[in-house]
């Protein structure tokens, strides 16, 4: 096996709070073990263009508390072609990059696997607010996003209470409902609509709201996952069917920004360090994950074939506690 001398690092897909502490951990751990480190800007787009620069211990100073990613990120169309992958591989060779740490989601790992098939040694780190990476219980940025949404819910609650209204809040998550179900529980929602569940507005929203009103509730919160969508229409339907004034809020990209929580910083630091340790120990083409609360790693194809789903107990809890 050829020895690894130079490790490249990039962030890809949607940014997530905690990507900066992860970059910092990769760079500083790699330098500690004697590797050379190259920072690749704007994900695979930067790899294609050679937008790459050498990183030092100081390049990652003063970033641990910042949201976003200092390396910036992109969703590259060109890289998703066979030609694009060949071009990216050639550029990795130009810069002497023999191993690449990719911080991003499943889509980013598919790109990394294509590079691995051409001989680059890759490690994936789970970075997305959606927590929708199958091989891992946790993804970098998820905790910060939950806390950002929670803060918004608490504010919305204040005004919903004052006006005796129903608040309908649409949260991110792409095709997954992990953010929605968690903030549904932490925010005490009457109803949570998830893309993973079959939707029945009368059963899932109207009925619990009316039952709540009959028990004396004065305001209501409905969480809608982005994968279900339609917050404005649903708020209108609630108002028409119950007579309760309803307002919709689509939180949008606020959920992606902000200073990472302590939990995200610690996890990102541990995962970034773990990625470099794998390479140091001659292990590569693996995705770093959390399994049963502990750091683990899976071969990239195995990781991409894995499936995960929302724990039905979470749904049950959210319904019981909304009573
Ligand atoms: O994957 C993170 C995420 O914020 C999703 O929740 C959302 O569906 C998507 O990215 C939005 O992407 P963009 O910022 O490209 O509009």
mmCIF file of C-alpha atoms and ligand atoms in Angstrom:
data_model
loop_
_atom_site.group_PDB
_atom_site.id
_atom_site.type_symbol
_atom_site.label_atom_id
_atom_site.label_comp_id
_atom_site.label_asym_id
_atom_site.label_seq_id
_atom_site.Cartn_x
_atom_site.Cartn_y
_atom_site.Cartn_z
ATOM 1 C CA UNK A 1 0.000 0.000 0.000
ATOM 2 C CA UNK A 2 1.366 3.417 -1.003
ATOM 3 C CA UNK A 3 2.014 5.584 2.016
ATOM 4 C CA UNK A 4 -0.270 8.574 2.567
ATOM 5 C CA UNK A 5 1.616 11.867 2.606
ATOM 6 C CA UNK A 6 -0.998 14.484 1.762
ATOM 7 C CA UNK A 7 -4.595 14.669 2.964
ATOM 8 C CA UNK A 8 -7.144 16.887 1.209
ATOM 9 C CA UNK A 9 -10.238 18.121 3.012
ATOM 10 C CA UNK A 10 -13.445 19.529 1.572
ATOM 11 C CA UNK A 11 -17.016 20.283 2.594
ATOM 12 C CA UNK A 12 -19.774 19.387 0.161
ATOM 13 C CA UNK A 13 -23.567 19.756 -0.162
ATOM 14 C CA UNK A 14 -25.501 22.005 2.220
ATOM 15 C CA UNK A 15 -23.372 23.665 4.887
ATOM 16 C CA UNK A 16 -23.947 22.755 8.527
ATOM 17 C CA UNK A 17 -22.867 24.372 11.822
ATOM 18 C CA UNK A 18 -19.986 22.264 13.091
ATOM 19 C CA UNK A 19 -18.281 21.868 9.731
ATOM 20 C CA UNK A 20 -15.648 24.394 10.852
ATOM 21 C CA UNK A 21 -14.717 22.493 14.034
ATOM 22 C CA UNK A 22 -14.565 19.331 11.883
ATOM 23 C CA UNK A 23 -12.183 20.988 9.382
ATOM 24 C CA UNK A 24 -10.103 22.279 12.278
ATOM 25 C CA UNK A 25 -9.896 18.796 13.806
ATOM 26 C CA UNK A 26 -8.879 17.202 10.497
ATOM 27 C CA UNK A 27 -6.226 19.835 9.779
ATOM 28 C CA UNK A 28 -4.688 19.918 13.250
ATOM 29 C CA UNK A 29 -4.767 16.138 13.788
ATOM 30 C CA UNK A 30 -3.256 15.535 10.345
ATOM 31 C CA UNK A 31 -0.459 18.032 10.945
ATOM 32 C CA UNK A 32 0.131 16.523 14.389
ATOM 33 C CA UNK A 33 0.695 13.097 12.784
ATOM 34 C CA UNK A 34 3.049 14.560 10.154
ATOM 35 C CA UNK A 35 0.757 14.668 7.115
ATOM 36 C CA UNK A 36 0.599 17.599 4.714
ATOM 37 C CA UNK A 37 -2.919 19.055 4.431
ATOM 38 C CA UNK A 38 -4.587 20.717 1.456
ATOM 39 C CA UNK A 39 -7.869 22.643 1.873
ATOM 40 C CA UNK A 40 -10.155 22.365 -1.149
ATOM 41 C CA UNK A 41 -12.593 25.261 -1.660
ATOM 42 C CA UNK A 42 -16.280 24.907 -2.669
ATOM 43 C CA UNK A 43 -16.446 21.117 -2.478
ATOM 44 C CA UNK A 44 -15.867 19.053 -5.606
ATOM 45 C CA UNK A 45 -16.189 22.235 -7.675
ATOM 46 C CA UNK A 46 -12.910 23.451 -6.160
ATOM 47 C CA UNK A 47 -11.277 20.080 -6.770
ATOM 48 C CA UNK A 48 -12.208 20.331 -10.454
ATOM 49 C CA UNK A 49 -10.850 23.856 -10.729
ATOM 50 C CA UNK A 50 -7.775 23.385 -8.574
ATOM 51 C CA UNK A 51 -9.052 25.895 -6.020
ATOM 52 C CA UNK A 52 -6.799 24.294 -3.412
ATOM 53 C CA UNK A 53 -4.368 25.649 -0.858
ATOM 54 C CA UNK A 54 -2.064 24.225 1.758
ATOM 55 C CA UNK A 55 -3.348 24.456 5.327
ATOM 56 C CA UNK A 56 -1.300 25.252 8.406
ATOM 57 C CA UNK A 57 -2.133 25.097 12.122
ATOM 58 C CA UNK A 58 -3.053 28.789 11.913
ATOM 59 C CA UNK A 59 -5.312 28.432 8.831
ATOM 60 C CA UNK A 60 -7.964 26.970 11.094
ATOM 61 C CA UNK A 61 -7.530 29.415 13.977
ATOM 62 C CA UNK A 62 -10.598 31.287 15.220
ATOM 63 C CA UNK A 63 -13.142 29.145 13.331
ATOM 64 C CA UNK A 64 -14.336 26.720 16.030
ATOM 65 C CA UNK A 65 -17.266 28.977 16.965
ATOM 66 C CA UNK A 66 -18.306 30.006 13.475
ATOM 67 C CA UNK A 67 -21.248 28.576 11.546
ATOM 68 C CA UNK A 68 -21.015 27.730 7.842
ATOM 69 C CA UNK A 69 -17.783 26.376 6.414
ATOM 70 C CA UNK A 70 -14.550 28.331 5.940
ATOM 71 C CA UNK A 71 -13.819 26.123 2.917
ATOM 72 C CA UNK A 72 -17.222 27.021 1.436
ATOM 73 C CA UNK A 73 -19.332 24.403 -0.279
ATOM 74 C CA UNK A 74 -21.178 23.667 -3.504
ATOM 75 C CA UNK A 75 -23.341 21.087 -5.239
ATOM 76 C CA UNK A 76 -21.286 20.398 -8.367
ATOM 77 C CA UNK A 77 -23.096 19.287 -11.538
ATOM 78 C CA UNK A 78 -19.894 18.719 -13.495
ATOM 79 C CA UNK A 79 -18.473 16.380 -10.857
ATOM 80 C CA UNK A 80 -21.559 14.174 -11.214
ATOM 81 C CA UNK A 81 -20.377 13.046 -14.666
ATOM 82 C CA UNK A 82 -17.766 10.380 -15.510
ATOM 83 C CA UNK A 83 -15.624 13.038 -17.165
ATOM 84 C CA UNK A 84 -15.938 15.237 -14.062
ATOM 85 C CA UNK A 85 -14.714 12.490 -11.752
ATOM 86 C CA UNK A 86 -11.707 11.812 -14.031
ATOM 87 C CA UNK A 87 -10.876 15.529 -14.105
ATOM 88 C CA UNK A 88 -11.158 15.765 -10.305
ATOM 89 C CA UNK A 89 -8.896 12.717 -9.890
ATOM 90 C CA UNK A 90 -6.315 14.261 -12.225
ATOM 91 C CA UNK A 91 -6.389 17.483 -10.170
ATOM 92 C CA UNK A 92 -5.925 15.516 -6.927
ATOM 93 C CA UNK A 93 -2.786 14.023 -8.520
ATOM 94 C CA UNK A 94 -1.529 17.474 -9.570
ATOM 95 C CA UNK A 95 -1.668 18.609 -5.940
ATOM 96 C CA UNK A 96 -0.241 15.324 -4.647
ATOM 97 C CA UNK A 97 -3.420 14.545 -2.658
ATOM 98 C CA UNK A 98 -3.447 10.834 -1.842
ATOM 99 C CA UNK A 99 -6.302 10.836 0.669
ATOM 100 C CA UNK A 100 -9.426 12.952 0.880
ATOM 101 C CA UNK A 101 -11.701 13.698 3.845
ATOM 102 C CA UNK A 102 -15.172 14.650 2.623
ATOM 103 C CA UNK A 103 -17.477 16.371 5.115
ATOM 104 C CA UNK A 104 -21.052 16.172 3.833
ATOM 105 C CA UNK A 105 -24.025 13.895 3.245
ATOM 106 C CA UNK A 106 -24.828 10.717 1.309
ATOM 107 C CA UNK A 107 -24.633 12.530 -2.064
ATOM 108 C CA UNK A 108 -21.116 13.673 -1.210
ATOM 109 C CA UNK A 109 -20.102 10.103 -0.299
ATOM 110 C CA UNK A 110 -21.291 8.831 -3.680
ATOM 111 C CA UNK A 111 -18.873 11.288 -5.277
ATOM 112 C CA UNK A 112 -16.156 10.195 -2.877
ATOM 113 C CA UNK A 113 -16.796 6.548 -3.785
ATOM 114 C CA UNK A 114 -16.319 7.370 -7.473
ATOM 115 C CA UNK A 115 -12.937 8.870 -6.604
ATOM 116 C CA UNK A 116 -12.129 5.844 -4.424
ATOM 117 C CA UNK A 117 -12.840 3.611 -7.441
ATOM 118 C CA UNK A 118 -10.125 5.564 -9.280
ATOM 119 C CA UNK A 119 -7.609 5.006 -6.502
ATOM 120 C CA UNK A 120 -8.003 7.975 -4.129
ATOM 121 C CA UNK A 121 -8.241 7.005 -0.452
ATOM 122 C CA UNK A 122 -11.341 8.565 1.007
ATOM 123 C CA UNK A 123 -12.966 9.085 4.399
ATOM 124 C CA UNK A 124 -16.487 10.510 4.825
ATOM 125 C CA UNK A 125 -17.629 12.575 7.792
ATOM 126 C CA UNK A 126 -21.388 13.035 8.319
ATOM 127 C CA UNK A 127 -22.187 16.737 7.999
ATOM 128 C CA UNK A 128 -25.760 17.899 7.468
ATOM 129 C CA UNK A 129 -28.451 19.481 9.614
ATOM 130 C CA UNK A 130 -30.952 16.862 8.339
ATOM 131 C CA UNK A 131 -29.522 13.878 10.271
ATOM 132 C CA UNK A 132 -30.495 11.772 7.267
ATOM 133 C CA UNK A 133 -27.275 9.780 6.832
ATOM 134 C CA UNK A 134 -28.244 6.141 7.095
ATOM 135 C CA UNK A 135 -25.117 4.732 8.705
ATOM 136 C CA UNK A 136 -25.045 7.257 11.569
ATOM 137 C CA UNK A 137 -27.321 8.118 14.471
ATOM 138 C CA UNK A 138 -25.985 11.681 14.481
ATOM 139 C CA UNK A 139 -24.755 14.147 11.889
ATOM 140 C CA UNK A 140 -22.656 17.277 12.476
ATOM 141 C CA UNK A 141 -24.967 20.321 12.601
ATOM 142 C CA UNK A 142 -28.146 18.500 13.641
ATOM 143 C CA UNK A 143 -27.940 19.595 17.275
ATOM 144 C CA UNK A 144 -27.407 23.256 16.394
ATOM 145 C CA UNK A 145 -30.317 23.187 13.933
ATOM 146 C CA UNK A 146 -32.594 21.641 16.588
ATOM 147 C CA UNK A 147 -31.667 24.390 19.032
ATOM 148 C CA UNK A 148 -32.213 27.105 16.424
ATOM 149 C CA UNK A 149 -35.680 25.754 15.658
ATOM 150 C CA UNK A 150 -36.401 25.384 19.356
ATOM 151 C CA UNK A 151 -35.544 29.039 19.924
ATOM 152 C CA UNK A 152 -37.909 30.030 17.086
ATOM 153 C CA UNK A 153 -40.677 27.835 18.534
ATOM 154 C CA UNK A 154 -40.382 29.466 21.946
ATOM 155 C CA UNK A 155 -40.750 32.898 20.353
ATOM 156 C CA UNK A 156 -43.659 31.834 18.185
ATOM 157 C CA UNK A 157 -45.323 30.318 21.251
ATOM 158 C CA UNK A 158 -45.275 33.677 23.043
ATOM 159 C CA UNK A 159 -47.281 35.358 20.332
ATOM 160 C CA UNK A 160 -49.523 32.336 19.682
ATOM 161 C CA UNK A 161 -50.441 32.335 23.383
ATOM 162 C CA UNK A 162 -51.176 36.084 23.418
ATOM 163 C CA UNK A 163 -53.520 35.823 20.441
ATOM 164 C CA UNK A 164 -54.888 32.320 21.134
ATOM 165 C CA UNK A 165 -53.720 31.194 17.718
ATOM 166 C CA UNK A 166 -52.474 28.087 16.023
ATOM 167 C CA UNK A 167 -48.897 28.287 14.744
ATOM 168 C CA UNK A 168 -47.904 26.120 11.826
ATOM 169 C CA UNK A 169 -44.145 25.821 11.481
ATOM 170 C CA UNK A 170 -42.387 24.254 8.511
ATOM 171 C CA UNK A 171 -38.886 22.974 9.244
ATOM 172 C CA UNK A 172 -36.076 21.682 7.000
ATOM 173 C CA UNK A 173 -35.014 18.092 6.543
ATOM 174 C CA UNK A 174 -35.294 17.488 2.800
ATOM 175 C CA UNK A 175 -36.979 14.041 2.505
ATOM 176 C CA UNK A 176 -36.539 13.174 6.192
ATOM 177 C CA UNK A 177 -38.433 14.124 9.327
ATOM 178 C CA UNK A 178 -35.671 13.931 11.959
ATOM 179 C CA UNK A 179 -35.666 17.663 12.669
ATOM 180 C CA UNK A 180 -39.481 17.745 12.689
ATOM 181 C CA UNK A 181 -40.036 14.877 15.132
ATOM 182 C CA UNK A 182 -37.355 16.099 17.533
ATOM 183 C CA UNK A 183 -38.573 19.695 17.682
ATOM 184 C CA UNK A 184 -42.132 18.385 17.813
ATOM 185 C CA UNK A 185 -41.241 16.740 21.104
ATOM 186 C CA UNK A 186 -38.980 19.502 22.437
ATOM 187 C CA UNK A 187 -41.499 22.188 21.463
ATOM 188 C CA UNK A 188 -44.580 20.377 22.748
ATOM 189 C CA UNK A 189 -46.404 20.349 19.400
ATOM 190 C CA UNK A 190 -50.026 19.237 19.064
ATOM 191 C CA UNK A 191 -49.181 17.555 15.779
ATOM 192 C CA UNK A 192 -46.089 16.658 13.742
ATOM 193 C CA UNK A 193 -46.352 15.859 10.048
ATOM 194 C CA UNK A 194 -43.540 13.712 8.648
ATOM 195 C CA UNK A 195 -42.770 12.605 5.099
ATOM 196 C CA UNK A 196 -42.256 9.084 6.467
ATOM 197 C CA UNK A 197 -45.915 8.901 7.586
ATOM 198 C CA UNK A 198 -49.091 8.745 5.542
ATOM 199 C CA UNK A 199 -50.866 12.100 5.878
ATOM 200 C CA UNK A 200 -54.460 12.497 7.075
ATOM 201 C CA UNK A 201 -55.138 16.141 7.982
ATOM 202 C CA UNK A 202 -58.407 15.487 9.795
ATOM 203 C CA UNK A 203 -56.979 12.683 11.924
ATOM 204 C CA UNK A 204 -53.497 14.130 12.463
ATOM 205 C CA UNK A 205 -54.207 17.862 12.902
ATOM 206 C CA UNK A 206 -57.852 18.915 13.105
ATOM 207 C CA UNK A 207 -58.885 16.234 15.630
ATOM 208 C CA UNK A 208 -56.023 16.832 18.118
ATOM 209 C CA UNK A 209 -56.556 20.601 17.924
ATOM 210 C CA UNK A 210 -60.300 20.357 18.589
ATOM 211 C CA UNK A 211 -59.757 17.826 21.385
ATOM 212 C CA UNK A 212 -57.121 20.145 22.876
ATOM 213 C CA UNK A 213 -59.494 23.106 22.738
ATOM 214 C CA UNK A 214 -62.190 21.060 24.471
ATOM 215 C CA UNK A 215 -59.704 20.335 27.254
ATOM 216 C CA UNK A 216 -59.012 24.061 27.623
ATOM 217 C CA UNK A 217 -55.947 24.662 25.434
ATOM 218 C CA UNK A 218 -55.510 28.271 24.311
ATOM 219 C CA UNK A 219 -52.868 27.951 21.614
ATOM 220 C CA UNK A 220 -51.555 25.255 19.331
ATOM 221 C CA UNK A 221 -48.385 24.277 17.509
ATOM 222 C CA UNK A 222 -48.209 22.160 14.367
ATOM 223 C CA UNK A 223 -44.795 21.135 12.986
ATOM 224 C CA UNK A 224 -44.568 20.276 9.311
ATOM 225 C CA UNK A 225 -41.486 18.682 7.797
ATOM 226 C CA UNK A 226 -40.237 20.216 4.550
ATOM 227 C CA UNK A 227 -40.799 16.852 2.833
ATOM 228 C CA UNK A 228 -44.546 17.247 3.506
ATOM 229 C CA UNK A 229 -44.643 21.001 2.813
ATOM 230 C CA UNK A 230 -47.737 23.140 2.291
ATOM 231 C CA UNK A 231 -47.592 25.059 5.605
ATOM 232 C CA UNK A 232 -49.599 28.013 4.232
ATOM 233 C CA UNK A 233 -52.409 25.818 2.884
ATOM 234 C CA UNK A 234 -52.501 23.730 6.051
ATOM 235 C CA UNK A 235 -52.764 26.865 8.242
ATOM 236 C CA UNK A 236 -55.665 28.063 6.089
ATOM 237 C CA UNK A 237 -57.401 24.686 6.355
ATOM 238 C CA UNK A 238 -57.001 24.653 10.150
ATOM 239 C CA UNK A 239 -58.548 28.119 10.351
ATOM 240 C CA UNK A 240 -61.454 27.158 8.090
ATOM 241 C CA UNK A 241 -62.223 23.866 9.852
ATOM 242 C CA UNK A 242 -61.719 24.921 13.477
ATOM 243 C CA UNK A 243 -62.313 28.675 13.453
ATOM 244 C CA UNK A 244 -58.976 29.099 15.270
ATOM 245 C CA UNK A 245 -56.845 31.864 13.754
ATOM 246 C CA UNK A 246 -53.749 30.241 12.255
ATOM 247 C CA UNK A 247 -50.417 31.578 11.029
ATOM 248 C CA UNK A 248 -47.742 29.766 9.056
ATOM 249 C CA UNK A 249 -43.978 30.262 9.366
ATOM 250 C CA UNK A 250 -41.461 28.662 7.041
ATOM 251 C CA UNK A 251 -38.170 28.856 8.917
ATOM 252 C CA UNK A 252 -35.891 28.249 5.924
ATOM 253 C CA UNK A 253 -32.158 28.826 5.924
ATOM 254 C CA UNK A 254 -32.007 30.321 9.428
ATOM 255 C CA UNK A 255 -31.826 26.645 10.419
ATOM 256 C CA UNK A 256 -28.527 26.191 8.605
ATOM 257 C CA UNK A 257 -26.647 29.071 10.174
ATOM 258 C CA UNK A 258 -25.369 30.125 13.562
ATOM 259 C CA UNK A 259 -22.643 29.256 15.962
ATOM 260 C CA UNK A 260 -22.408 25.471 16.520
ATOM 261 C CA UNK A 261 -23.584 24.178 19.894
ATOM 262 C CA UNK A 262 -21.040 22.730 22.312
ATOM 263 C CA UNK A 263 -22.317 19.237 21.426
ATOM 264 C CA UNK A 264 -21.802 19.764 17.690
ATOM 265 C CA UNK A 265 -18.331 21.217 18.321
ATOM 266 C CA UNK A 266 -17.248 18.291 20.486
ATOM 267 C CA UNK A 267 -18.666 15.672 18.110
ATOM 268 C CA UNK A 268 -17.191 17.385 15.041
ATOM 269 C CA UNK A 269 -13.800 17.551 16.782
ATOM 270 C CA UNK A 270 -13.938 13.864 17.762
ATOM 271 C CA UNK A 271 -15.078 12.786 14.310
ATOM 272 C CA UNK A 272 -12.471 14.874 12.493
ATOM 273 C CA UNK A 273 -9.739 13.424 14.691
ATOM 274 C CA UNK A 274 -11.118 9.893 14.183
ATOM 275 C CA UNK A 275 -11.006 10.359 10.387
ATOM 276 C CA UNK A 276 -7.303 11.198 10.513
ATOM 277 C CA UNK A 277 -6.584 8.313 12.895
ATOM 278 C CA UNK A 278 -8.197 5.915 10.404
ATOM 279 C CA UNK A 279 -5.867 7.177 7.653
ATOM 280 C CA UNK A 280 -2.871 7.021 9.988
ATOM 281 C CA UNK A 281 -3.750 3.386 10.731
ATOM 282 C CA UNK A 282 -3.939 2.586 6.999
ATOM 283 C CA UNK A 283 -7.754 2.413 6.918
ATOM 284 C CA UNK A 284 -9.614 4.220 4.155
ATOM 285 C CA UNK A 285 -12.738 4.222 1.950
ATOM 286 C CA UNK A 286 -14.771 4.400 5.130
ATOM 287 C CA UNK A 287 -17.515 6.634 6.544
ATOM 288 C CA UNK A 288 -17.274 7.783 10.153
ATOM 289 C CA UNK A 289 -20.515 7.357 12.094
ATOM 290 C CA UNK A 290 -22.105 7.202 15.525
ATOM 291 C CA UNK A 291 -23.553 3.793 16.399
ATOM 292 C CA UNK A 292 -25.124 3.144 19.804
ATOM 293 C CA UNK A 293 -23.632 6.416 20.997
ATOM 294 C CA UNK A 294 -20.048 5.488 20.034
ATOM 295 C CA UNK A 295 -17.839 6.450 17.101
ATOM 296 C CA UNK A 296 -17.710 3.772 14.417
ATOM 297 C CA UNK A 297 -16.782 3.474 10.743
ATOM 298 C CA UNK A 298 -18.222 1.603 7.778
ATOM 299 C CA UNK A 299 -16.921 0.715 4.338
ATOM 300 C CA UNK A 300 -18.335 3.328 1.959
ATOM 301 C CA UNK A 301 -20.538 0.945 -0.124
ATOM 302 C CA UNK A 302 -21.853 -0.716 3.005
ATOM 303 C CA UNK A 303 -22.618 2.736 4.458
ATOM 304 C CA UNK A 304 -24.481 3.816 1.310
ATOM 305 C CA UNK A 305 -26.565 0.610 1.323
ATOM 306 C CA UNK A 306 -27.670 1.060 4.940
ATOM 307 C CA UNK A 307 -31.165 2.264 5.815
ATOM 308 C CA UNK A 308 -32.422 4.124 8.848
ATOM 309 C CA UNK A 309 -35.840 5.289 9.901
ATOM 310 C CA UNK A 310 -37.496 7.367 12.570
ATOM 311 C CA UNK A 311 -37.967 5.452 15.799
ATOM 312 C CA UNK A 312 -41.742 4.805 16.035
ATOM 313 C CA UNK A 313 -41.423 5.356 19.790
ATOM 314 C CA UNK A 314 -40.583 9.032 19.090
ATOM 315 C CA UNK A 315 -43.882 9.428 17.251
ATOM 316 C CA UNK A 316 -45.759 7.684 20.023
ATOM 317 C CA UNK A 317 -44.137 9.933 22.647
ATOM 318 C CA UNK A 318 -44.931 13.097 20.680
ATOM 319 C CA UNK A 319 -48.613 12.065 20.462
ATOM 320 C CA UNK A 320 -48.956 11.047 24.106
ATOM 321 C CA UNK A 321 -47.250 14.184 25.422
ATOM 322 C CA UNK A 322 -49.387 16.459 23.251
ATOM 323 C CA UNK A 323 -52.517 15.392 25.126
HETATM 324 O O1 LIG B 1 -29.530 19.293 3.414
HETATM 325 C C1 LIG B 1 -29.695 20.471 4.123
HETATM 326 C C2 LIG B 1 -30.837 21.288 3.562
HETATM 327 O O2 LIG B 1 -30.918 22.489 4.301
HETATM 328 C C3 LIG B 1 -32.178 20.591 3.519
HETATM 329 O O3 LIG B 1 -32.841 20.559 4.759
HETATM 330 C C4 LIG B 1 -32.888 21.385 2.463
HETATM 331 O O4 LIG B 1 -33.869 20.589 1.826
HETATM 332 C C5 LIG B 1 -31.790 21.744 1.508
HETATM 333 O O5 LIG B 1 -30.576 21.623 2.228
HETATM 334 C C6 LIG B 1 -31.891 23.125 0.941
HETATM 335 O O6 LIG B 1 -30.877 23.268 0.003
HETATM 336 P P1 LIG B 1 -30.449 24.676 -0.633
HETATM 337 O O7 LIG B 1 -29.726 25.457 0.409
HETATM 338 O O8 LIG B 1 -29.560 24.303 -1.771
HETATM 339 O O9 LIG B 1 -31.703 25.363 -1.059
#
